[in-house]
Coordinates of C-alpha atoms in Angstrom, one line a residue:
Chain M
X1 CA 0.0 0.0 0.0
X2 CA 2.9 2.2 1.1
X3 CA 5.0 1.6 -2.1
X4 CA 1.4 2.2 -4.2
X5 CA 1.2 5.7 -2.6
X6 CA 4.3 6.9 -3.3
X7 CA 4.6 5.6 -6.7
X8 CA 1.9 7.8 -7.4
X9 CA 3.9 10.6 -8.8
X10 CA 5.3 8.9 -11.6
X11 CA 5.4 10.8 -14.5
X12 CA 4.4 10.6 -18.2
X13 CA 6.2 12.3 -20.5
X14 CA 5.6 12.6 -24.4
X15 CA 7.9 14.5 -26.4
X16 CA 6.4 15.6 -29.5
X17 CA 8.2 16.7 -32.6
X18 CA 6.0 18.8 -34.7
X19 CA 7.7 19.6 -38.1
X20 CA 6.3 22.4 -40.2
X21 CA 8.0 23.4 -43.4
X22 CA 11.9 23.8 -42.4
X23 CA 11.2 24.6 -38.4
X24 CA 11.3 21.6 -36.1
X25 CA 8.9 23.0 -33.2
X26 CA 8.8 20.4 -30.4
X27 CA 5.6 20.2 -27.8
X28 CA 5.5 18.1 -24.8
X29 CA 2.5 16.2 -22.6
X30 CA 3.4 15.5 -19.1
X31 CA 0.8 13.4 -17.5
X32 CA 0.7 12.5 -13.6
X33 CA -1.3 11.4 -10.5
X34 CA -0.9 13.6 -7.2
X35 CA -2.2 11.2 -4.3
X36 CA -4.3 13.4 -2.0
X37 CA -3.1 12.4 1.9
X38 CA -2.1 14.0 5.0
X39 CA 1.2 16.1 3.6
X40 CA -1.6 18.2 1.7
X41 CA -2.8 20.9 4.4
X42 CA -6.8 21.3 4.5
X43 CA -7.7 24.6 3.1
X44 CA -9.0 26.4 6.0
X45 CA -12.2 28.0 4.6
X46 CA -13.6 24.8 3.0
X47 CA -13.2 22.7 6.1
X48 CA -15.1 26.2 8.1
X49 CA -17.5 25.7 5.1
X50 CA -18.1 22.2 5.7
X51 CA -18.4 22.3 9.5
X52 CA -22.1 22.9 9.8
X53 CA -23.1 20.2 7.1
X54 CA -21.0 17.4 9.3
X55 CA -22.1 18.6 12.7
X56 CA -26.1 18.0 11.6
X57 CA -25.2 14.7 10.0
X58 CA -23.1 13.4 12.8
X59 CA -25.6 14.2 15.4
X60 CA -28.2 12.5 13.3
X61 CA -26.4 9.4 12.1
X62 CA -24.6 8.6 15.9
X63 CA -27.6 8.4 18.3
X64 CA -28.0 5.2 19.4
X65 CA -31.0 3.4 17.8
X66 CA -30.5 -0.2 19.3
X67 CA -28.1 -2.4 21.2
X68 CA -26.2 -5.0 19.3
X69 CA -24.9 -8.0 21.4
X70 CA -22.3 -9.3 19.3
X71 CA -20.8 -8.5 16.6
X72 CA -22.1 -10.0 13.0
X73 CA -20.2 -10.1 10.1
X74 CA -21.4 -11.7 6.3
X75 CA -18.7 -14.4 6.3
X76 CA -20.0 -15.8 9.5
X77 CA -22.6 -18.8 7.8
X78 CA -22.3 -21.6 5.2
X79 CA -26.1 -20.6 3.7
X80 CA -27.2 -18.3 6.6
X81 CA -26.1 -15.7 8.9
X82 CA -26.8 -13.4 11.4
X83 CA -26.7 -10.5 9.9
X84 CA -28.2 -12.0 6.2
X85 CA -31.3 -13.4 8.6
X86 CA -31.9 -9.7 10.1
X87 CA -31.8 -8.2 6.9
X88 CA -34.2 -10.7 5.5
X89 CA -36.2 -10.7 8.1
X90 CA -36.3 -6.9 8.5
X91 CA -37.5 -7.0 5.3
X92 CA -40.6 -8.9 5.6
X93 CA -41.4 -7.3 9.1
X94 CA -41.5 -3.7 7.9
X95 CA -43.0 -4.2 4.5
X96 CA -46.1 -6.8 4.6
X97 CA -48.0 -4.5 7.4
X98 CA -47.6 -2.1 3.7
X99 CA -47.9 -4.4 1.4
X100 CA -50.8 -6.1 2.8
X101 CA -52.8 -3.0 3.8
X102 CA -52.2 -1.8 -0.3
X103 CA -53.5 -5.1 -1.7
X104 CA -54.9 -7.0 0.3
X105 CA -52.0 -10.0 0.2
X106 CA -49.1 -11.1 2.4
X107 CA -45.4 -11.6 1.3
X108 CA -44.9 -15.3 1.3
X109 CA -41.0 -15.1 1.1
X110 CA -38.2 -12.5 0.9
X111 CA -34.9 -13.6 -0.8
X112 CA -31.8 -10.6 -0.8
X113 CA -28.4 -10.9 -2.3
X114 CA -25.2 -11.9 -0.1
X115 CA -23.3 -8.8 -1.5
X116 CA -25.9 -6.5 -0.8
X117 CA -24.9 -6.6 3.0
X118 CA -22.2 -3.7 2.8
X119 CA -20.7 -3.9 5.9
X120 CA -21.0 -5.7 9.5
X121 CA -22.3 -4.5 12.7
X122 CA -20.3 -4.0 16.0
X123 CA -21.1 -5.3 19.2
X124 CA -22.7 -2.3 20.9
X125 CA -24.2 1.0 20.2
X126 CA -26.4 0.4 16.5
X127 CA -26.7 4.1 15.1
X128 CA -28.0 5.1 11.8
X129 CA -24.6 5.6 10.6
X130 CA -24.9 1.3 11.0
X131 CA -28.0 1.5 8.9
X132 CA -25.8 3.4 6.2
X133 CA -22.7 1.7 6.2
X134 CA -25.0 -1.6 5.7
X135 CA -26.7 -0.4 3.2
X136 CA -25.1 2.6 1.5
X137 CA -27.1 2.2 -1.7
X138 CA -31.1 3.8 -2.6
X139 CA -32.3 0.8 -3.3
X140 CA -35.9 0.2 -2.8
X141 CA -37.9 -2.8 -1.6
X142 CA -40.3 -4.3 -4.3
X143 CA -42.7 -7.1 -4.3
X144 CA -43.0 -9.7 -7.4
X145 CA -45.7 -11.8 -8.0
X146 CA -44.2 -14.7 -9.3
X147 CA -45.3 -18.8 -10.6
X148 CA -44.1 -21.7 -8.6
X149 CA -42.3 -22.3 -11.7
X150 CA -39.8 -19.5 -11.3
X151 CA -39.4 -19.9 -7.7
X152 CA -38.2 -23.5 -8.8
X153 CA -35.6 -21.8 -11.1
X154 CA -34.9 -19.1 -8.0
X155 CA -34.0 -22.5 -6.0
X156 CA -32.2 -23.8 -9.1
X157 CA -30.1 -20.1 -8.7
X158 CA -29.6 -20.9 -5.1
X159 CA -28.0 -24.3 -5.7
X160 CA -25.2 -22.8 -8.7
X161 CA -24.9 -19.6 -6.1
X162 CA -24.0 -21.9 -3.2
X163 CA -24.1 -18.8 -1.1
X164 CA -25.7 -17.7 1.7
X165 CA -28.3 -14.9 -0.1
X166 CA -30.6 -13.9 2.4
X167 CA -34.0 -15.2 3.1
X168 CA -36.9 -15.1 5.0
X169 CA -40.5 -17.0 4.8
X170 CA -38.5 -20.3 3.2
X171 CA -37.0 -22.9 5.0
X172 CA -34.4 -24.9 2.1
X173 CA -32.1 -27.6 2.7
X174 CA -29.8 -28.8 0.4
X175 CA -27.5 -32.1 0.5
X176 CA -23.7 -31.4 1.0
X177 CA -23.5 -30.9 -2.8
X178 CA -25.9 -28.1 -3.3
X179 CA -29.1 -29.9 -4.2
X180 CA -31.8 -28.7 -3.1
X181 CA -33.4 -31.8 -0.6
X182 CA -36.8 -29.6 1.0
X183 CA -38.2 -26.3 0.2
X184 CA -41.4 -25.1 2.0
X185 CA -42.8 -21.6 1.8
X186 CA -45.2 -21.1 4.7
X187 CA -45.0 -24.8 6.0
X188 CA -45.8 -26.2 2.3
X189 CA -43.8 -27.6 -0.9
X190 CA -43.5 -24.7 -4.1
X191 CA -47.1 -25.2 -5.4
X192 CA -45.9 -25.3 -9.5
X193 CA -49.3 -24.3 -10.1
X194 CA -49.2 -20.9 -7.5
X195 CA -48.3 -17.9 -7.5
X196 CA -45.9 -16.1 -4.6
X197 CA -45.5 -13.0 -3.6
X198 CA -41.7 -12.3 -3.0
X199 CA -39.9 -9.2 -1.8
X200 CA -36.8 -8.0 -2.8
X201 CA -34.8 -5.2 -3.9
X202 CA -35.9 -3.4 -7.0
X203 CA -31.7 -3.9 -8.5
X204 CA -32.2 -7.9 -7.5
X205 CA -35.2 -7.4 -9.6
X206 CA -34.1 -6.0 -12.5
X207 CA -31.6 -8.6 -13.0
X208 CA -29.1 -8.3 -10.5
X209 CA -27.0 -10.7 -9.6
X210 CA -28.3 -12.9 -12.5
X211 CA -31.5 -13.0 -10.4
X212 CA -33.3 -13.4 -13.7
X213 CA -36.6 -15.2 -12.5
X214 CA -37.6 -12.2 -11.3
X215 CA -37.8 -10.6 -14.4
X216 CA -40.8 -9.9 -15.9
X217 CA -43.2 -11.1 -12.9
X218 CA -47.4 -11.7 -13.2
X219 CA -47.2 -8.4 -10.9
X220 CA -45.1 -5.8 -9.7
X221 CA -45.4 -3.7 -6.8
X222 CA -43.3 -1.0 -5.4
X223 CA -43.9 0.0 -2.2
X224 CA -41.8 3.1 -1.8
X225 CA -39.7 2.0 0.7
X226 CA -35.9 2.2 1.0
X227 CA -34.1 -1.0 2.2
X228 CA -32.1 1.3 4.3
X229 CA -35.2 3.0 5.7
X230 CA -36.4 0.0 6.2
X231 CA -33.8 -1.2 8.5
X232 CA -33.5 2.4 9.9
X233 CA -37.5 1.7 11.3
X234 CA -36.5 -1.5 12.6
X235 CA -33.6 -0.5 14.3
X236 CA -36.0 2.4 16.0
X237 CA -38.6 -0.3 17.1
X238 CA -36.4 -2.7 18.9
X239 CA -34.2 -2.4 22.1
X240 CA -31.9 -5.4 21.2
X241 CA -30.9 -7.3 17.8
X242 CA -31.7 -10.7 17.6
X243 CA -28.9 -11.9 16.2
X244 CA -29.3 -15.6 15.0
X245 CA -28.2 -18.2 12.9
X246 CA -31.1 -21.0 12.4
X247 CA -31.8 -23.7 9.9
X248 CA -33.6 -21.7 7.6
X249 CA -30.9 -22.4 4.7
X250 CA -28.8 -25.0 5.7
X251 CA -27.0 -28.2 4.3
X252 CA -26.9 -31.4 5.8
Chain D
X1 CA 13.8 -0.6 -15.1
X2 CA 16.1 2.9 -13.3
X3 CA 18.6 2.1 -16.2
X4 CA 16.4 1.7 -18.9
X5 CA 14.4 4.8 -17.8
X6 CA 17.8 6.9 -18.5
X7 CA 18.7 5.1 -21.5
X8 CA 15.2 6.5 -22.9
X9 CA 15.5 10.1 -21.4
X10 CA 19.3 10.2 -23.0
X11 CA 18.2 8.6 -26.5
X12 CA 15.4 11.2 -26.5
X13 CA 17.6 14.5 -25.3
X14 CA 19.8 13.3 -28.0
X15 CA 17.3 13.2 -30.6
X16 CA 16.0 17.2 -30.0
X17 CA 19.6 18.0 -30.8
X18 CA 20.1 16.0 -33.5
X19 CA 17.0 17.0 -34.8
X20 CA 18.0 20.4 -33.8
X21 CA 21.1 20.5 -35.3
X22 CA 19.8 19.2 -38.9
X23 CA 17.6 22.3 -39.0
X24 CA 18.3 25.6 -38.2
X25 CA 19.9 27.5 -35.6
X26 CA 17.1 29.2 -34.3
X27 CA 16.3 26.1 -32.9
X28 CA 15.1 26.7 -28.7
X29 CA 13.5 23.5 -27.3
X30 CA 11.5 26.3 -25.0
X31 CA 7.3 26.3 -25.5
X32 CA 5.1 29.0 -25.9
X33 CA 2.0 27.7 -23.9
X34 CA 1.6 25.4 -21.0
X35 CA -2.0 24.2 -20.4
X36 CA -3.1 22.0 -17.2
X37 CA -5.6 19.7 -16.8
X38 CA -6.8 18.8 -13.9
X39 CA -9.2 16.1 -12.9
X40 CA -11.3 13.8 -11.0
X41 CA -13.9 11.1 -11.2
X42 CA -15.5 9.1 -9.2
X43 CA -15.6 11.1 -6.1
X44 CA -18.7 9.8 -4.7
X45 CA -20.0 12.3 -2.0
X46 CA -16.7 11.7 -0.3
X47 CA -16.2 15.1 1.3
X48 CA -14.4 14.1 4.1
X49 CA -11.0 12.6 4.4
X50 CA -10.7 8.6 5.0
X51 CA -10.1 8.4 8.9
X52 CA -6.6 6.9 10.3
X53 CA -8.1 3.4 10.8
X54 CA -9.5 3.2 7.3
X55 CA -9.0 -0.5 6.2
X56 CA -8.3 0.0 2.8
X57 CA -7.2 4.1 2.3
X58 CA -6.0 5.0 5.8
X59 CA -5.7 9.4 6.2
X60 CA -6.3 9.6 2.2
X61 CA -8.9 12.1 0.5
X62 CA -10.7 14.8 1.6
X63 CA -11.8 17.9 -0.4
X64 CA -10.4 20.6 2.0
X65 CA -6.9 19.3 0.8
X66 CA -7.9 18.6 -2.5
X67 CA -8.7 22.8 -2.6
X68 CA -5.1 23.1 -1.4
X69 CA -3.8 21.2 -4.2
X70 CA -5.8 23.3 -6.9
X71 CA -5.5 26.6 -5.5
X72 CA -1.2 25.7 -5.6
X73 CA -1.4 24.4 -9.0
X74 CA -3.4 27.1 -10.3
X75 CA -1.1 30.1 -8.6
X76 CA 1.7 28.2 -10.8
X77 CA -0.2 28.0 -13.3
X78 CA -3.1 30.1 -14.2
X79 CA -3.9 28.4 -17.2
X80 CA -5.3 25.3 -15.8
X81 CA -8.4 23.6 -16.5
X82 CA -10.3 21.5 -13.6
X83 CA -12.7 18.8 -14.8
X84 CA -14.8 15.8 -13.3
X85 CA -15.7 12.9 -14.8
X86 CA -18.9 12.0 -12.8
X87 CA -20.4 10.1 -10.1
X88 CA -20.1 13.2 -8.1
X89 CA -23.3 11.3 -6.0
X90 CA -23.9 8.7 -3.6
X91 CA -21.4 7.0 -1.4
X92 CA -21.7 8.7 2.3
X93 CA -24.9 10.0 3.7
X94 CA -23.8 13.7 2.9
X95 CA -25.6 12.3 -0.6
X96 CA -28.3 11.1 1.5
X97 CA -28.9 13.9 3.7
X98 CA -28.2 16.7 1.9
X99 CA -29.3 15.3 -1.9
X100 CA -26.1 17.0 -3.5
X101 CA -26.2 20.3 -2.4
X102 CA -22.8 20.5 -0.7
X103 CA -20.5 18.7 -3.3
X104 CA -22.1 21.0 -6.2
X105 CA -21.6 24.4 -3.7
X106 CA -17.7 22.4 -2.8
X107 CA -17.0 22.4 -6.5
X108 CA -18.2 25.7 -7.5
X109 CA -15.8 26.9 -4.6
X110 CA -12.9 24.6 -6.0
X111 CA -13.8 26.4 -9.0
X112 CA -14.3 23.5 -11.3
X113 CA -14.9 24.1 -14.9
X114 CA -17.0 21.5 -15.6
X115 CA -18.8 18.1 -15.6
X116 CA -20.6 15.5 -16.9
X117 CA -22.9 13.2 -15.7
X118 CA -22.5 9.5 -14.3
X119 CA -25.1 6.9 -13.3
X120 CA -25.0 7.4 -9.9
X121 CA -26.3 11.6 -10.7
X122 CA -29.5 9.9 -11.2
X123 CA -30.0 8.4 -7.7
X124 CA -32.2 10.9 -6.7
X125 CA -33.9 11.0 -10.2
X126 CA -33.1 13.5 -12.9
X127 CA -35.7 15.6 -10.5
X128 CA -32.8 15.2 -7.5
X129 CA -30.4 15.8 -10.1
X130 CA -32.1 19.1 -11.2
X131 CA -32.7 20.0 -8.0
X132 CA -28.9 20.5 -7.1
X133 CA -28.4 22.5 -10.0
X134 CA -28.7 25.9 -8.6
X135 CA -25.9 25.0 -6.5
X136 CA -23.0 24.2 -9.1
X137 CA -21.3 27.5 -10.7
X138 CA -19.8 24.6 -13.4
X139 CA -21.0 23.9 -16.7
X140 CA -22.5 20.4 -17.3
X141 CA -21.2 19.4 -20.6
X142 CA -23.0 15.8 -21.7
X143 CA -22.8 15.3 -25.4
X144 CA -24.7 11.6 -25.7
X145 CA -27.7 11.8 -23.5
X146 CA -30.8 14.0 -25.4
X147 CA -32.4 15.4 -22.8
X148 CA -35.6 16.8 -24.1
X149 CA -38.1 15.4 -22.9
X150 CA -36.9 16.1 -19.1
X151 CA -36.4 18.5 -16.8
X152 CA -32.5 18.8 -17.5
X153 CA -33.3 20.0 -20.9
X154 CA -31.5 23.0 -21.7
X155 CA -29.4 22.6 -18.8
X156 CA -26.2 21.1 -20.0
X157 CA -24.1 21.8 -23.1
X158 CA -22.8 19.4 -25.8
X159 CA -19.6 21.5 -25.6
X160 CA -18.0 23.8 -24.2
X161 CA -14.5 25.6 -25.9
X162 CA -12.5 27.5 -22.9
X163 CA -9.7 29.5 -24.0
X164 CA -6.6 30.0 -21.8
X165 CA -3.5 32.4 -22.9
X166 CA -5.3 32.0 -26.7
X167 CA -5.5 28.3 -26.8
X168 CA -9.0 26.8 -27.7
X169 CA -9.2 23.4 -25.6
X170 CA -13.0 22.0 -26.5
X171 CA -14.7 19.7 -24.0
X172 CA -17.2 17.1 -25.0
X173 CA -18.9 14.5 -22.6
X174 CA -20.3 11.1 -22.9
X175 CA -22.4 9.0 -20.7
X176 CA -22.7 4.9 -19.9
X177 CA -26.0 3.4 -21.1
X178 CA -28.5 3.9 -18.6
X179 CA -30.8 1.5 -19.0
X180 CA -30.1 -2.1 -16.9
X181 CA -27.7 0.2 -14.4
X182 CA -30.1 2.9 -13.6
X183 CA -33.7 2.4 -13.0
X184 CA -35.7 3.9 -15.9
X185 CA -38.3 5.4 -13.4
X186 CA -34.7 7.7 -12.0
X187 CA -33.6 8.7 -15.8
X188 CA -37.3 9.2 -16.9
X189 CA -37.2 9.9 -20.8
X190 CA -33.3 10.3 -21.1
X191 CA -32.3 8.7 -24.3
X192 CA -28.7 7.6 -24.5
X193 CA -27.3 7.9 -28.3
X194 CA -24.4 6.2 -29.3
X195 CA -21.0 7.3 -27.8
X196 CA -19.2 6.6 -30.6
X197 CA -21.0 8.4 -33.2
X198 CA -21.5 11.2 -31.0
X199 CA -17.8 11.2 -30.2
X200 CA -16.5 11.3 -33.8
X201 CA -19.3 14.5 -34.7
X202 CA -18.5 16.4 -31.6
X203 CA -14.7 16.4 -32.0
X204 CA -14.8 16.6 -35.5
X205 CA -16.9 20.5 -35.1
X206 CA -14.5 21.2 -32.2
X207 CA -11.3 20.3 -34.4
X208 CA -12.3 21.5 -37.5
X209 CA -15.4 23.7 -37.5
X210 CA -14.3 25.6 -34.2
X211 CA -10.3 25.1 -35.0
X212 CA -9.8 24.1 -31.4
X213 CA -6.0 23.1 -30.3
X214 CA -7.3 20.6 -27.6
X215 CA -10.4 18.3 -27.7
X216 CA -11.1 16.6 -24.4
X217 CA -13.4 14.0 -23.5
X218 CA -15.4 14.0 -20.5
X219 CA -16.2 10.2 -20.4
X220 CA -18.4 7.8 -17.9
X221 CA -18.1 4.9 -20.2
X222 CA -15.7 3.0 -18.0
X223 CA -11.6 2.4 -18.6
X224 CA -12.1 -0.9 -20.2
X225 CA -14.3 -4.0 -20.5
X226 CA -13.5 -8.0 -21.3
X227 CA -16.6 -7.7 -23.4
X228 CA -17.5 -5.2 -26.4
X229 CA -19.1 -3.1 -24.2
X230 CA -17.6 0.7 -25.4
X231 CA -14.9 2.0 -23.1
X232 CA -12.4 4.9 -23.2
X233 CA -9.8 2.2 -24.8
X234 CA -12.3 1.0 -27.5
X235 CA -13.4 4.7 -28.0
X236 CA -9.9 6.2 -28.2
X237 CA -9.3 4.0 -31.0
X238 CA -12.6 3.8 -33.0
X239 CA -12.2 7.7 -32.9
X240 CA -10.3 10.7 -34.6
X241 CA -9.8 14.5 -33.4
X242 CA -9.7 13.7 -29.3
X243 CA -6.3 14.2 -27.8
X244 CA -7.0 13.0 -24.1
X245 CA -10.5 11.0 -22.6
X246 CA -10.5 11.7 -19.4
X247 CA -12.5 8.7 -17.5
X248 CA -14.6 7.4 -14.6
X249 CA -17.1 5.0 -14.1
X250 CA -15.1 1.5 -13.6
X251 CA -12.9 3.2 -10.2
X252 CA -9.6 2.2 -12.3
X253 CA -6.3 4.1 -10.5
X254 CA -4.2 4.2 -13.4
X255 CA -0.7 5.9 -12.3
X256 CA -0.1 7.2 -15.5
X257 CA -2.1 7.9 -19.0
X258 CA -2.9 5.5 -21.0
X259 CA -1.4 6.0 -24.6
X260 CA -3.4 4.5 -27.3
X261 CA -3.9 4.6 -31.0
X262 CA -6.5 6.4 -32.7
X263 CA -8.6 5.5 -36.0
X264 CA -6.0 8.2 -38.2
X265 CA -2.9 6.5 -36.5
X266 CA -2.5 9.4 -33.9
X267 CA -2.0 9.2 -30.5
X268 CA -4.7 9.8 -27.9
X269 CA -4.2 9.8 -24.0
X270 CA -6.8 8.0 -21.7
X271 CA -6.7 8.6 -17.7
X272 CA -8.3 7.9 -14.6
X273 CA -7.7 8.2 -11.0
X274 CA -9.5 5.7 -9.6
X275 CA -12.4 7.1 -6.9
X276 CA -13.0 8.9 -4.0
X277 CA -11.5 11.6 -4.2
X278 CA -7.8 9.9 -3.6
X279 CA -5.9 11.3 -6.0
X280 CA -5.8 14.3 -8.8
X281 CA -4.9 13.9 -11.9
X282 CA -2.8 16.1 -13.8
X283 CA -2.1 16.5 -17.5
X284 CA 0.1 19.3 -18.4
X285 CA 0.7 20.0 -22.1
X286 CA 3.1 22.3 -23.7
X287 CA 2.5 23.4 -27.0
X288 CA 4.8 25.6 -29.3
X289 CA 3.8 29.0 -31.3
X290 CA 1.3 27.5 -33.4
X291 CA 0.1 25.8 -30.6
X292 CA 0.4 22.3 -32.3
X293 CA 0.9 19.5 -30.0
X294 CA 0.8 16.5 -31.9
X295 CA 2.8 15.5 -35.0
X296 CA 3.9 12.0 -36.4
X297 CA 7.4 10.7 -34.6
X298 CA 5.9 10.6 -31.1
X299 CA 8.3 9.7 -28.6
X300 CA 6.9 8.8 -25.1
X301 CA 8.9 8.3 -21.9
X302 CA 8.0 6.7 -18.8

């Protein structure tokens, strides 16, 4: 890192020799990258400038919201974790009082991506700065409508992924090579002949991730609600995270 | 790689006065007009400096010292230009909580000359993006998206030609397709138009119609892809006229230009400096009386 940093001033020098009739008239590019770090002085009036801005967002983003009782990190789960479990699981608590009061239905499943959770969360104090650093991104929750048939090919996704995206509503279990064994939404095997209402994030839906069976669903509903606000309202409601592994996606 | 370095700088100091000596007397390897370019992309809403514990880029960034640099570099040189490649948005919750504002009023008091516009401009919707705009004293120079049917219409240029100590330097800008990375219900009726094509028109009227000296590229399109996805690369050398693409979008840290090959066998430099606001990059060219700056037997040192 070090050695990267200083070689940052490395220059790039072209010499070009323009000829023109008789005259030789020669023109030069220099090119070169100046690494921005502490032997730069802040300019006074900009940090003065930028004072005010910081103060509100610090005092916003570090009150305490919740108590975290250990720490959680992504990598800590073979198909579930801690921390994939309360994102999942946030996500069907805050939406479906929404979702169902818009239309009438209930989320049956929630499925996230592994790489969506942007950070982990320290043992202690959870502030909205948490909420931000685990989910940096706009994204907003949407709900599909989707056949039996697709979730089939989401559980077919799940078994190439072999990673631990997070759900919530399904309980899967796979054999030690990735096949999928059991998969009941709400207690019952993937009706071919149903249709599901999962939520998600509206990038997951549009095809991120390669999370193609959610493209195109019967019905789409947005329900103008951030992830991150999302997790914001949870971490408002509760005192303490539960912060669990289970067997919700396991192998065995 | 020290040795070789000197073997180049000697065979090169050689060749001016051999060259020199062939012609005439008059002969001054001294030039007439020293433009800088300065630039960033990428920066992301990073306004403050990375903290001392920072994993990954420990006490690095930070736009107070990034004023520092520009204000010395302009006092040595008053004939520099400062550009940003885009994705000026998102990436700490200044974005989130102040929708903009600040880095737009922070650039206007860096005195930046001008932008254009990167996917991650849209995260508050072209409505968020318009929104900001009363707070940027820059030009927003965006050659490939046609705007008409939205609220930016009329609100950023195709080009722009800035003159410093008489030399013309023309800026263009192009944009990433927007459709797959951006939600459409963010870019609204934004229609992206073909990079390439727009690339070739708008520095063919800057080189020829407009007789600028420099054409730069304000580009989003990304350093360089494994598929035929357009990049900087593909469009320095599928294009004429451009003399330097400055880039953003793919967060590449090159620590030097790249030199490619354009479509008339001329060369073309491509940088980037990474994200965040890390580094600066600087691109100084010297050109002689005519203020010519490129000519056939290009010899490049590194």
């Amino acid at each position: 890192m070090k050695i990267f940093r200083l070689s940052s001033c490395i220059l790039l020098a072209i010499i070009v020799l323009s000829c023109k009739g008789n005259s030789v008239e020669p023109a030069k590019i220099k090119g070169q990258r100046i690494a921005i770090d502490e032997k730069i002085e802040a300019d006074a009036e900009i940090e003065k400038f930028i004072t005010p801005f910081k103060e509100h967002l610090n005092k916003t983003l570090d009150s305490t919201l919740a108590y975290n009782p250990r720490p959680m990190v992504k990598s800590d789960g073979d198909l579930n974790t801690a921390i994939g479990n309360l994102m999942a699981d946030v996500v069907m608590e805050q939406t479906n009082p929404v979702f169902k009061s818009r239309t009438g239905n209930e989320i049956d499943m929630v499925l996230l991506n592994h790489g969506g959770i942007r950070s982990g969360l320290n043992k202690g104090n959870i502030s909205t700065r948490s909420a931000y650093a685990l989910m940096p991104f706009e994204n907003e929750i949407v709900v599909v409508e989707i056949s039996g048939v697709k979730i089939k090919e989401m559980l077919t996704y799940l078994e190439r992924a072999k990673t631990a995206h997070p759900v919530s509503g399904v309980k899967i279990t796979m054999n030690q090579n990735y096949k999928v064994t059991s998969a009941k939404i709400n207690g019952r095997k993937i009706d071919e002949d149903k249709t599901y209402f999962v939520a998600t994030s509206d990038y997951l839906q549009q095809g991120g991730d390669n999370m193609v069976f959610f493209k195109d669903p019967i019905s789409l509903n947005k329900v103008d609600y951030k992830l991150r606000n999302a997790i914001i309202d949870y971490f408002k409601k509760v005192d303490t995270l539960k912060v669990d592994k289970d067997n919700r996606f396991i192998r065995k | 790689m020290k040795r070789r370095n000197f073997i180049q700088q000697t065979s090169a100091a050689t060749a001016f006065i051999g060259i020199g000596g062939l012609s005439s007397l008059s002969f001054k390897p001294n030039y007439k007009k020293h433009i800088t370019i300065l630039h960033t992309n990428d920066v992301h809403s990073h306004i403050e400096a990375f903290g001392p514990d920072d994993s990954r880029n420990p006490n690095m960034g930070g736009v107070a010292r990034r004023a520092t640099l520009i204000e010395q570099i302009k006092n040595e040189n008053p004939n520099t230009l400062l550009l940003d490649a885009g994705d000026i948005f998102q990436g700490t919750p200044y974005f989130n909580f102040y929708g903009g504002e600040l880095e737009f009023k922070l650039m206007s008091k860096m005195k930046y000359d001008a932008a254009t516009i990167g996917n991650h401009d849209f995260d508050n919707g072209i409505d968020g993006l318009y929104a900001q705009l009363p707070h940027a004293q820059f030009d927003f120079i965006s050659s490939n998206y046609d705007f008409s049917n939205t609220v930016m219409d009329g609100h950023t240029q195709d080009h722009k030609i800035f003159t410093k100590d008489g030399v013309k330097i023309g800026v263009f800008g192009v944009g990433i397709e927007l459709e797959g990375l951006v939600n459409d219900s963010l870019y609204k009726e934004t229609k992206y138009l073909d990079p390439v094509e727009v690339a070739q028109d708008q520095s063919r009227i800057l080189k020829e119609e407009k007789n600028c000296d420099l054409v730069i590229c304000l580009s989003h399109l990304g350093y360089k892809y494994s598929s035929d996805k357009i990049s900087d690369i593909k469009l320095a050398q599928t294009t004429e006229n451009i003399d330097l693409i400055i880039g953003g979008h793919t967060h590449t840290f090159l620590d030097k230009p790249t030199v490619e090959t354009n479509k008339a066998g001329k060369k073309i430099l491509v940088n980037q400096v990474g994200c965040y606001g890390l580094y600066l990059g600087r691109i100084d060219f010297y050109l002689d009386h005519k203020n010519n700056i490129e000519a056939d037997g290009l010899k490049i040192e590194v």
